[in-house]
Amino acid sequence: MSTVQDEADAGPIDLKSEVESDSSSNGANSGQDGELFDPDPSSRIVEILQEARQDKSEEEDLRSNDGVFQGYGRFNQDEAPRDDIRATSPNPTQGQPSSADGSLSTPDDTPSVQNSIASSLGGQLRLSGRGQSPSPSLRPFDRRFQARLSPSPLYSPRPSSPAFLNVHSRQPSVASQILRDDGDNDPNDAPWEVIRWTKLRKITGQIFSEIGKRNFGRPTCIAVSASIALAVESGAVTSVAISADHSTVAAGHTNGTIFTWDIAKPAKPFLHIPSTDSGQLRRSEADGHVSDVAVLHIGFLGTRHTALVSADDKGMAFSHLATRGIGVVTRSVRTTRILGRYPDVTPASVRPRKPSSVLAFAPLPLGNVEFPTDVMGLVAMLTPYLLVVVSTTPVAQTQYKAARPKELAAHGAMSAALAWFPAMKTTNSKSAESEPPSNAKLAYCWSNVLIILDLLETESSEGGERDKPPDLQFRPTKNWKAEEAIVAIQWLGKSVLAVLTITQQLVILEDISMKVTDSSDLIQKHIFHVDLFSQQLNQLVEHLDEEDVSMHGVVADAFYMSFRAYKGRLFLLGFNDLSLGVSSNWADRLLALMEQGNFVGAIQLATSYYDGDTDKVTIGLPSEDQARHALVQEKLVEMMSASLKYAFGKNQEAGISRISESHLLELATACFRACIGMNDMDFLFDEVYAWYLDSQVQGIFLEILEPYIVDGDIKVLPPSVIKDLISHFSARDLDVRLEEMLCHLDPQTMDIDQITNLCKSHRLYDALFYVWNQALDDYTTLLTYLLDLQESQPHNQMNGESESALQVSSGASKIFPYMSYILTSRVYPTGEEMQEAKATVAKAEIYQYLFSGSTNVRSNARLNGTDVKSSFPNLRRLLNFDAPSLLSTLNEAFEDSFLNGSHERGRENEEIKLTERQRSGLSINRQYVVSILLEVMVPPKYGSEDIVYLDMFIARNLPKFPQFILLPGSVLHRVLVELCNYPSDEIADDCQLSVEYLLSVYQPPDLVSLISLFSQAKFYRVLKSIYRTERQYAQLLRTCFDDRENPDALFECIGSCLKPSAGLSEKQKKDVRAVIVEHARELTEAGLTKAASTIDKYAPDLHGIFLDELSNDEHDQYQYLQEIHEPDGGKVQGRIRKNLFVEQYVRLLCDYNPHHVSDFIEQLIVGELRLEEVLPALESSGVIDAAVVLMAREGKVREATDRLIQHLKTLEAALLGLLDGATESPDVANTQEASEDLVQSIQKYARVGVWLCQGQSKSRAPTNISRKSPRRSHSMRNELSMDESLWLDLIDAVVEVTKQTTEVLEAQSGKALNHITQTSASKSLDTAKLITSLRTIVQETFTALLITTSAPQANGSRGTEISFLRILRAFLNRASLSSPSLSNLRAVLGAIFSAYSYEESLLALANRLLDKDLFVHVAEATALRKKGWRPLGQVCEGCGRRIWGPGAGGDIWDAWSRKEQEEADKAVDADISSRSSIAPASTTAGNGKGKAVEDHNTQPPSGSTSMPKEPKLRPGESRQGDLGPLVIFACRHVFHWTCLEEMQDAEDPQVHGLGRPEFSCPLDT
């Protein structure tokens, strides 16, 4: 063994000394208590920036690239600078409506502050004829005013802003999101190393040199503490460990011995623990490692130099405790076995042990805080099967066991690793407050499953003795599953694990969330590994257990001796070097980005560190926000300052007049996010903005500023920034966006004069209202200003709708949404809720402004016809401007509780300071407002087009607030009349709805007199309500006919009037029916099918009238009748009635849907259709199958058959004509298709004929034919019955068609073969297919006849009198008369009978196959039946005695012996019987000679059980305890015969006829 220390820059190392102090391992990269980062990285960052500024090559790059700034790595180098920032963003105002369009209304069910309209000009609005104001739109009281501005959705910045054209999101991001892809690089590759590796050059140069390898051999394992201990091959050392005080080194050897050395005195061993030979093991004299068994693991316990634990490759572990003494001679060692068994002393009777080894081994180290386990000497061990934690002091005792997890990868690599983390107590360096100490924990893994085990101390329930060891609790808390097997693990910190996989991938794992934070490939490190376990575990992996899929298929090499950690550093022993690794912390990662030139990425990453959006533990950041903010903020500010200085200063030094805007855009975005995250607005505007302003690129900054203002992140701007913001957006005609920003800023910090003048000059009225209200708490001055502005326009411009007039009208129209918001306690235009005190003051001011009798109008204002001295001048001015919009505003205001009365605000009025004018506004209520409006809006000052809106306002609000509004009947009657006399059809529906509102609370004294007025106004809903209330159903139905806009209501009205539960009198029903008849045509026009179904349901006797109305359109008649007869598209609803025009429907079906006629007729009942009425239509339309069916149902079977045969001949003639012309037709495809269609028609009608004949045969009852007279029988064979005649005619017709057509087809086929050079149609015609189809028709017909004649009845007799042979004989006789030679029929008949023969052979073959298969199944069933049934248990279900198996007793042997004796006796009896077989027949009735015995013991019937023959008793044997044979049922219950008989007798069993009981299982009955 050799222990070496690497001293940085200290000269060569003397390898003769085995141990030296290690200063390099405690060098520059070490931090307090294992910190992984430089505590002050800012100096290096600033140095990097300063060096970059002094780099002359940067200036040369700038000049060589046309002056484009390239200081930021990963920027787009091909992007040229832009002359105008407006090029970065399209004009967001393009296509947007003007600000004044906000006066337009939206439906009432939409939120009042959403979908606002922009405050720019150019909207097209309709000017009213009198008031010269924009109309709010139709239905003003169903809509609500909305402002353009509304709270921006979360995380939804304006897409048109240049600030969001870059790849960086405003959302918190991590480094993988910050680092952008250049196209060649992987975006997930970070510029920093997960672990910064440093090769220990001196150790590597001496130990791994050729001289070192020759002298010491290759290093085999490593131990790390304040010193580094290396084991080499020359010393045969297999394991090494360093004590807790760094003063002693222990080594285990291949021969099983253990040595320890004092580092201060390395000349000779401090302790020697020899191995144990086999003789000592047999004598059980001592414990210890077996000789020649390698010690793979070793470690010290606690702080003692003389307490060790070790484990070998045979699966055994020991604790070694040496006594104090002087020198080696006087020191004794007590060794205790804590795991495993000795291999050679296992008794032969014990089952052989599975092969085992200790795959991982570690004692619990001491932490920096006392823990109960410090005196227990805990050691954890992993075998292929178990995790075992053993305490060695005061006695060896197992504290915890855990089996291998079941979720391991099946048949993967067998590997294991474990690592302790001791109890630790950390101190916050910033606050000097100590965190509570953490408990010790153990990380262990098998294969790819890693588990964290927390170690807790539990209070003893026994009161506790002082010397008693503490009670420990091991609690698994978390687990993690890797993608591949894990070979080594080490703790880098309290919550950070370094995991090494079998492919040498390093994974950094955070144990709090069990999330992988980083990973690195160490394959290039060539980590030393060796196969230590495969020889011992060879048997285990070669014989896989299929039931245990978690067992592995290969044993992984050992890596544990090469992968060590100490104070947060990793040490790797490679094949050729020794490396030290330090995890990169947050400062290292920022520095890596800065070195790469990605300053924007560094700022963004630092911002994410500040916000806590990254894995804080693994990069060395505190988890507490306050500590983390203090640590990161200073560095973040320094980075931004240095980046700004570098970016702008570098370009200034290079003499560049323009900086790339894309780069500055990203830098500004990163600074915005950082400053907002730190809440450092001073740095943002004093430093960042100053750099952009000095470089005259402040437009970039201001564009990025916009979304942060709109989202509410920034609410206060310095005056200088506000001035520049206004100048920038105004110069680019971005007034809409500017107005939106101003409405999101705090007005208290603005220059009111500057802002208001700007808003007035640019007509930014939304912003003007917002700033004026919030800063001055004045809610009426701007109303007068806008009205004055509106009235100051010349009349000729207003009437001409010039652009100037539209701009002014649009601006003035903002008055109405403004008042709507204020009167409903909302801030205009943002829509936020106003404070209660401010809302009360604002409402009082506006109501006082509108409804005060005095005036505050300036004397020099031209009021456009408004008398200054008249009452309510402000109200009149607004009414003159736009009465509908004002009334719509008041309609919204009426819903607010402010108008409920001052008695509800008594307590609040005492708290709110109000002026005298404002107090007068508190007294205004709804009654007062309505009264003033009725007083002011009177003709001729206001026309009907304005007064009608007042009428709608009153009609809508009176039902909603009847307790607050009281009006005389004369006023309501006048309102009702004026609503009926609306001036324009555009508001007719609004007026009708208002009348419905009004009639809900007002009952006119003479409602009948108003009906004509309602009819003239076409208020059909009102009329329907009146007629329904007055039970005037005929008038109600007439009104429904007049209301053509709602046709569905018409059918609902008919149903509600004529349904049985309606309760109408006969006269009322008659009047309703008369109205239906009067408007029959209109009803069908409203919906033909609905009309048919409605009339059929409620007035079926009116069908004739409706069909007469439809007489000019047969298609409408067809649809009408189809809805009656087949409403579901083809299914007849119930039984068809004779008087519902069935015959007419069939005739129409022949014209419009002939294919459906047959299906419809089949559903009819006999007698519902007259044949003579529909037969001509059926024949004319070619629906012969339907005609045949109908004739057959009428009993005219003979006529139906003749008609069918006639049609078959017609089809034959058509087919022959087509085939004759096929030689001259150039269109082969159409000829073939037409021929196939005709053949299919022949087949169809042949099947109809078969159906007809079969139906006739079934309808005739069979009769018995007397065959006593031979002559009569002979005459019967020559004469055919009617059914036979039908079959004969059908077969003759089908055969004739086939014969004639086949001759023509064969002749044409022969011509085609003789004239091969011709290319006519006959050559391409598929004659074989047609011939086959025709012969198939004949075969189907004969098959149907054969089935009919051979079908048996239920009693087994033949079902009909039809004889197949007589029909065939008659057919042949008729064929011989028509054709002397039957050669032309030979082919047809031969094909038929050959087909029958082929079918017979198929049936025979199938029968044989079925017989064979059935025999196989029967044989299997028989074999299974012979196997018997296996009982469910081993005891009798009756008495509970064991009947078989262990413990059944000797009765089974006795019974078996008796059975064997009985078999032998039976064999003797059988031999005797065979010898006496020559006896006379009279004496063979019994067994043997003599009188025969009556045999009652015959075969029992199926299902019964026979009692076996009484067994013979041996001498001295009694029957007591003999319960007879066993009886087992199909349910697998088993009984003794005697027990079953007793239970059967108790249950009154059924007794078989022969006196034997029929047993059934008592448990299943």
CSV table of C-alpha atoms in Angstrom, one decimal, residues 1288-1529:
chain,number,residue,atom,x,y,z
A,1288,LEU,CA,-94.0,-26.5,-63.4
A,1289,ASP,CA,-94.8,-23.2,-65.1
A,1290,LEU,CA,-92.1,-21.4,-63.1
A,1291,ILE,CA,-89.4,-24.0,-63.8
A,1292,ASP,CA,-90.4,-24.2,-67.5
A,1293,ALA,CA,-90.2,-20.4,-67.8
A,1294,VAL,CA,-86.8,-20.2,-66.0
A,1295,VAL,CA,-85.4,-23.1,-68.1
A,1296,GLU,CA,-86.7,-21.6,-71.3
A,1297,VAL,CA,-85.1,-18.2,-70.6
A,1298,THR,CA,-81.8,-19.9,-69.7
A,1299,LYS,CA,-81.9,-22.2,-72.7
A,1300,GLN,CA,-82.6,-19.5,-75.2
A,1301,THR,CA,-80.1,-17.1,-73.8
A,1302,THR,CA,-77.4,-19.7,-73.4
A,1303,GLU,CA,-77.7,-20.7,-77.1
A,1304,VAL,CA,-77.2,-17.1,-78.2
A,1305,LEU,CA,-74.3,-16.6,-75.8
A,1306,GLU,CA,-72.6,-19.9,-76.9
A,1307,ALA,CA,-73.1,-19.0,-80.5
A,1308,GLN,CA,-71.5,-15.6,-80.1
A,1309,SER,CA,-68.6,-17.1,-78.1
A,1310,GLY,CA,-68.0,-19.6,-81.0
A,1311,LYS,CA,-68.0,-16.8,-83.5
A,1312,ALA,CA,-65.4,-15.0,-81.4
A,1313,LEU,CA,-63.2,-18.0,-81.5
A,1314,ASN,CA,-63.6,-18.7,-85.2
A,1315,HIS,CA,-62.9,-15.0,-86.1
A,1316,ILE,CA,-60.0,-14.4,-83.8
A,1317,THR,CA,-58.8,-11.4,-85.8
A,1318,GLN,CA,-61.9,-9.5,-85.1
A,1319,THR,CA,-62.0,-6.9,-82.3
A,1320,SER,CA,-65.7,-6.5,-82.0
A,1321,ALA,CA,-67.7,-6.3,-78.8
A,1322,SER,CA,-68.6,-9.9,-78.8
A,1323,LYS,CA,-64.9,-10.8,-78.4
A,1324,SER,CA,-64.7,-8.8,-75.1
A,1325,LEU,CA,-68.2,-9.8,-73.8
A,1326,ASP,CA,-67.9,-12.0,-70.8
A,1327,THR,CA,-70.3,-14.8,-72.0
A,1328,ALA,CA,-69.1,-17.3,-69.5
A,1329,LYS,CA,-70.1,-15.1,-66.5
A,1330,LEU,CA,-73.5,-14.6,-68.0
A,1331,ILE,CA,-74.0,-18.3,-68.7
A,1332,THR,CA,-73.0,-19.2,-65.2
A,1333,SER,CA,-75.4,-16.7,-63.7
A,1334,LEU,CA,-78.3,-18.0,-65.7
A,1335,ARG,CA,-77.6,-21.6,-64.8
A,1336,THR,CA,-77.4,-20.6,-61.2
A,1337,ILE,CA,-80.9,-19.3,-61.4
A,1338,VAL,CA,-82.1,-22.7,-62.7
A,1339,GLN,CA,-80.2,-24.4,-60.0
A,1340,GLU,CA,-81.7,-22.2,-57.3
A,1341,THR,CA,-85.2,-22.9,-58.6
A,1342,PHE,CA,-84.8,-26.6,-58.6
A,1343,THR,CA,-83.1,-26.5,-55.1
A,1344,ALA,CA,-86.1,-24.6,-53.7
A,1345,LEU,CA,-88.5,-27.1,-55.2
A,1346,LEU,CA,-86.5,-30.0,-53.7
A,1347,ILE,CA,-86.5,-28.4,-50.3
A,1348,THR,CA,-90.2,-27.7,-50.5
A,1349,THR,CA,-91.0,-31.3,-51.4
A,1350,SER,CA,-88.7,-32.9,-48.8
A,1351,ALA,CA,-89.4,-30.6,-45.9
A,1352,PRO,CA,-91.0,-32.7,-43.1
A,1353,GLN,CA,-93.9,-31.6,-40.8
A,1354,ALA,CA,-93.7,-31.7,-37.1
A,1355,ASN,CA,-95.2,-35.2,-37.0
A,1356,GLY,CA,-92.6,-36.5,-39.4
A,1357,SER,CA,-94.8,-36.7,-42.5
A,1358,ARG,CA,-94.1,-34.9,-45.7
A,1359,GLY,CA,-95.4,-31.3,-45.5
A,1360,THR,CA,-97.0,-31.0,-48.9
A,1361,GLU,CA,-98.6,-33.1,-51.7
A,1362,ILE,CA,-96.1,-31.8,-54.2
A,1363,SER,CA,-94.0,-34.5,-55.8
A,1364,PHE,CA,-90.6,-33.6,-57.2
A,1365,LEU,CA,-90.7,-36.6,-59.6
A,1366,ARG,CA,-94.1,-35.8,-61.0
A,1367,ILE,CA,-93.1,-32.2,-61.6
A,1368,LEU,CA,-89.8,-33.3,-63.2
A,1369,ARG,CA,-91.6,-35.9,-65.4
A,1370,ALA,CA,-94.2,-33.3,-66.5
A,1371,PHE,CA,-91.4,-30.8,-67.2
A,1372,LEU,CA,-89.6,-33.3,-69.4
A,1373,ASN,CA,-92.8,-34.3,-71.2
A,1374,ARG,CA,-93.5,-30.6,-71.9
A,1375,ALA,CA,-89.9,-30.1,-73.1
A,1376,SER,CA,-90.2,-33.1,-75.4
A,1377,LEU,CA,-93.3,-31.7,-77.0
A,1378,SER,CA,-91.8,-28.3,-77.6
A,1379,SER,CA,-88.5,-29.6,-78.8
A,1380,PRO,CA,-88.2,-33.2,-80.2
A,1381,SER,CA,-84.5,-33.2,-79.1
A,1382,LEU,CA,-83.5,-32.6,-75.6
A,1383,SER,CA,-79.8,-32.0,-76.4
A,1384,ASN,CA,-80.2,-28.3,-75.8
A,1385,LEU,CA,-81.4,-29.0,-72.3
A,1386,ARG,CA,-78.6,-31.5,-71.5
A,1387,ALA,CA,-76.1,-28.8,-70.6
A,1388,VAL,CA,-78.6,-27.0,-68.3
A,1389,LEU,CA,-79.8,-30.1,-66.5
A,1390,GLY,CA,-76.3,-31.7,-66.4
A,1391,ALA,CA,-74.9,-28.6,-64.6
A,1392,ILE,CA,-77.8,-28.8,-62.1
A,1393,PHE,CA,-77.3,-32.4,-61.2
A,1394,SER,CA,-73.5,-32.2,-61.2
A,1395,ALA,CA,-73.8,-29.4,-58.7
A,1396,TYR,CA,-76.1,-31.6,-56.6
A,1397,SER,CA,-73.5,-34.4,-56.8
A,1398,TYR,CA,-70.7,-32.1,-55.7
A,1399,GLU,CA,-72.8,-30.8,-52.8
A,1400,GLU,CA,-73.4,-34.4,-51.8
A,1401,SER,CA,-69.7,-35.2,-51.7
A,1402,LEU,CA,-69.0,-32.1,-49.7
A,1403,LEU,CA,-71.7,-33.1,-47.2
A,1404,ALA,CA,-70.3,-36.6,-46.9
A,1405,LEU,CA,-66.8,-35.3,-46.3
A,1406,ALA,CA,-68.0,-32.9,-43.7
A,1407,ASN,CA,-70.0,-35.6,-42.0
A,1408,ARG,CA,-66.8,-37.8,-41.8
A,1409,LEU,CA,-64.8,-34.9,-40.4
A,1410,LEU,CA,-67.5,-34.2,-37.8
A,1411,ASP,CA,-67.7,-37.8,-36.8
A,1412,LYS,CA,-63.9,-38.0,-36.3
A,1413,ASP,CA,-63.8,-34.7,-34.3
A,1414,LEU,CA,-66.7,-35.9,-32.2
A,1415,PHE,CA,-64.9,-39.2,-31.5
A,1416,VAL,CA,-61.8,-37.3,-30.4
A,1417,HIS,CA,-63.8,-35.1,-28.0
A,1418,VAL,CA,-65.7,-38.1,-26.6
A,1419,ALA,CA,-62.5,-39.9,-26.1
A,1420,GLU,CA,-61.0,-36.9,-24.3
A,1421,ALA,CA,-64.1,-36.6,-22.1
A,1422,THR,CA,-63.9,-40.3,-21.3
A,1423,ALA,CA,-60.3,-40.1,-20.3
A,1424,LEU,CA,-60.9,-37.1,-18.1
A,1425,ARG,CA,-63.9,-38.8,-16.5
A,1426,LYS,CA,-61.8,-41.8,-15.6
A,1427,LYS,CA,-59.3,-39.5,-13.8
A,1428,GLY,CA,-61.9,-38.8,-11.2
A,1429,TRP,CA,-62.2,-35.9,-8.9
A,1430,ARG,CA,-59.7,-34.5,-6.5
A,1431,PRO,CA,-61.2,-33.8,-3.0
A,1432,LEU,CA,-61.1,-30.3,-1.7
A,1433,GLY,CA,-59.8,-31.3,1.7
A,1434,GLN,CA,-58.3,-34.2,3.6
A,1435,VAL,CA,-61.1,-34.7,6.1
A,1436,CYS,CA,-64.7,-36.0,5.9
A,1437,GLU,CA,-67.1,-33.1,5.6
A,1438,GLY,CA,-69.5,-35.0,7.9
A,1439,CYS,CA,-67.5,-36.2,10.9
A,1440,GLY,CA,-64.3,-34.2,10.4
A,1441,ARG,CA,-62.0,-37.2,10.7
A,1442,ARG,CA,-58.9,-37.2,8.4
A,1443,ILE,CA,-59.4,-39.7,5.6
A,1444,TRP,CA,-56.2,-39.4,3.6
A,1445,GLY,CA,-52.8,-37.8,3.8
A,1446,PRO,CA,-50.4,-37.5,6.8
A,1447,GLY,CA,-52.0,-38.4,10.1
A,1448,ALA,CA,-54.8,-40.5,8.6
A,1449,GLY,CA,-53.8,-43.5,10.7
A,1450,GLY,CA,-53.5,-47.2,9.9
A,1451,ASP,CA,-57.1,-47.7,8.8
A,1452,ILE,CA,-56.1,-46.9,5.3
A,1453,TRP,CA,-53.5,-49.7,5.2
A,1454,ASP,CA,-56.0,-52.1,6.6
A,1455,ALA,CA,-58.7,-51.1,4.1
A,1456,TRP,CA,-56.2,-51.5,1.3
A,1457,SER,CA,-55.2,-55.0,2.5
A,1458,ARG,CA,-58.9,-56.0,2.7
A,1459,LYS,CA,-59.4,-54.7,-0.8
A,1460,GLU,CA,-56.5,-56.8,-2.1
A,1461,GLN,CA,-57.9,-59.9,-0.4
A,1462,GLU,CA,-61.3,-59.2,-1.9
A,1463,GLU,CA,-59.8,-58.9,-5.4
A,1464,ALA,CA,-58.0,-62.2,-4.8
A,1465,ASP,CA,-61.3,-63.9,-3.7
A,1466,LYS,CA,-63.1,-62.6,-6.8
A,1467,ALA,CA,-60.4,-64.0,-9.0
A,1468,VAL,CA,-60.9,-67.5,-7.4
A,1469,ASP,CA,-64.7,-67.3,-7.7
A,1470,ALA,CA,-64.3,-66.3,-11.4
A,1471,ASP,CA,-62.1,-69.3,-12.0
A,1472,ILE,CA,-64.6,-71.6,-10.4
A,1473,SER,CA,-67.4,-70.2,-12.3
A,1474,SER,CA,-65.6,-70.6,-15.6
A,1475,ARG,CA,-65.0,-74.2,-14.9
A,1476,SER,CA,-68.7,-74.9,-14.1
A,1477,SER,CA,-69.9,-73.3,-17.4
A,1478,ILE,CA,-70.8,-76.7,-18.8
A,1479,ALA,CA,-73.7,-77.1,-16.3
A,1480,PRO,CA,-77.3,-77.4,-17.7
A,1481,ALA,CA,-79.0,-74.2,-18.7
A,1482,SER,CA,-81.6,-74.6,-15.9
A,1483,THR,CA,-78.9,-74.4,-13.3
A,1484,THR,CA,-76.9,-71.5,-14.7
A,1485,ALA,CA,-79.2,-68.8,-13.4
A,1486,GLY,CA,-77.1,-68.6,-10.3
A,1487,ASN,CA,-73.4,-68.6,-9.7
A,1488,GLY,CA,-72.2,-72.2,-9.7
A,1489,LYS,CA,-74.3,-75.3,-9.3
A,1490,GLY,CA,-77.5,-75.4,-7.2
A,1491,LYS,CA,-80.4,-73.1,-6.9
A,1492,ALA,CA,-80.0,-69.7,-8.4
A,1493,VAL,CA,-80.2,-66.8,-6.1
A,1494,GLU,CA,-82.4,-63.9,-7.1
A,1495,ASP,CA,-80.0,-61.0,-8.0
A,1496,HIS,CA,-81.3,-57.8,-6.6
A,1497,ASN,CA,-77.9,-56.2,-6.9
A,1498,THR,CA,-78.4,-55.2,-10.5
A,1499,GLN,CA,-76.7,-52.2,-12.2
A,1500,PRO,CA,-77.9,-49.1,-10.4
A,1501,PRO,CA,-79.5,-46.4,-12.5
A,1502,SER,CA,-77.5,-43.4,-13.6
A,1503,GLY,CA,-76.9,-40.9,-10.9
A,1504,SER,CA,-77.3,-43.4,-8.0
A,1505,THR,CA,-74.6,-44.9,-5.8
A,1506,SER,CA,-74.5,-48.6,-4.9
A,1507,MET,CA,-73.3,-49.8,-1.5
A,1508,PRO,CA,-70.2,-51.9,-1.9
A,1509,LYS,CA,-70.1,-55.5,-0.8
A,1510,GLU,CA,-69.7,-55.9,3.0
A,1511,PRO,CA,-66.0,-56.4,3.7
A,1512,LYS,CA,-64.9,-59.6,5.5
A,1513,LEU,CA,-63.7,-59.2,9.0
A,1514,ARG,CA,-60.5,-60.6,10.2
A,1515,PRO,CA,-60.4,-62.7,13.4
A,1516,GLY,CA,-60.8,-60.5,16.4
A,1517,GLU,CA,-61.6,-57.4,14.3
A,1518,SER,CA,-64.7,-55.4,15.2
A,1519,ARG,CA,-66.6,-53.0,13.0
A,1520,GLN,CA,-66.4,-50.2,15.5
A,1521,GLY,CA,-64.8,-47.2,13.9
A,1522,ASP,CA,-65.2,-48.5,10.4
A,1523,LEU,CA,-67.1,-45.8,8.5
A,1524,GLY,CA,-67.1,-47.5,5.1
A,1525,PRO,CA,-65.7,-46.4,1.8
A,1526,LEU,CA,-65.4,-42.7,0.7
A,1527,VAL,CA,-68.0,-40.9,-1.5
A,1528,ILE,CA,-66.8,-37.9,-3.5
A,1529,PHE,CA,-69.2,-35.7,-5.5
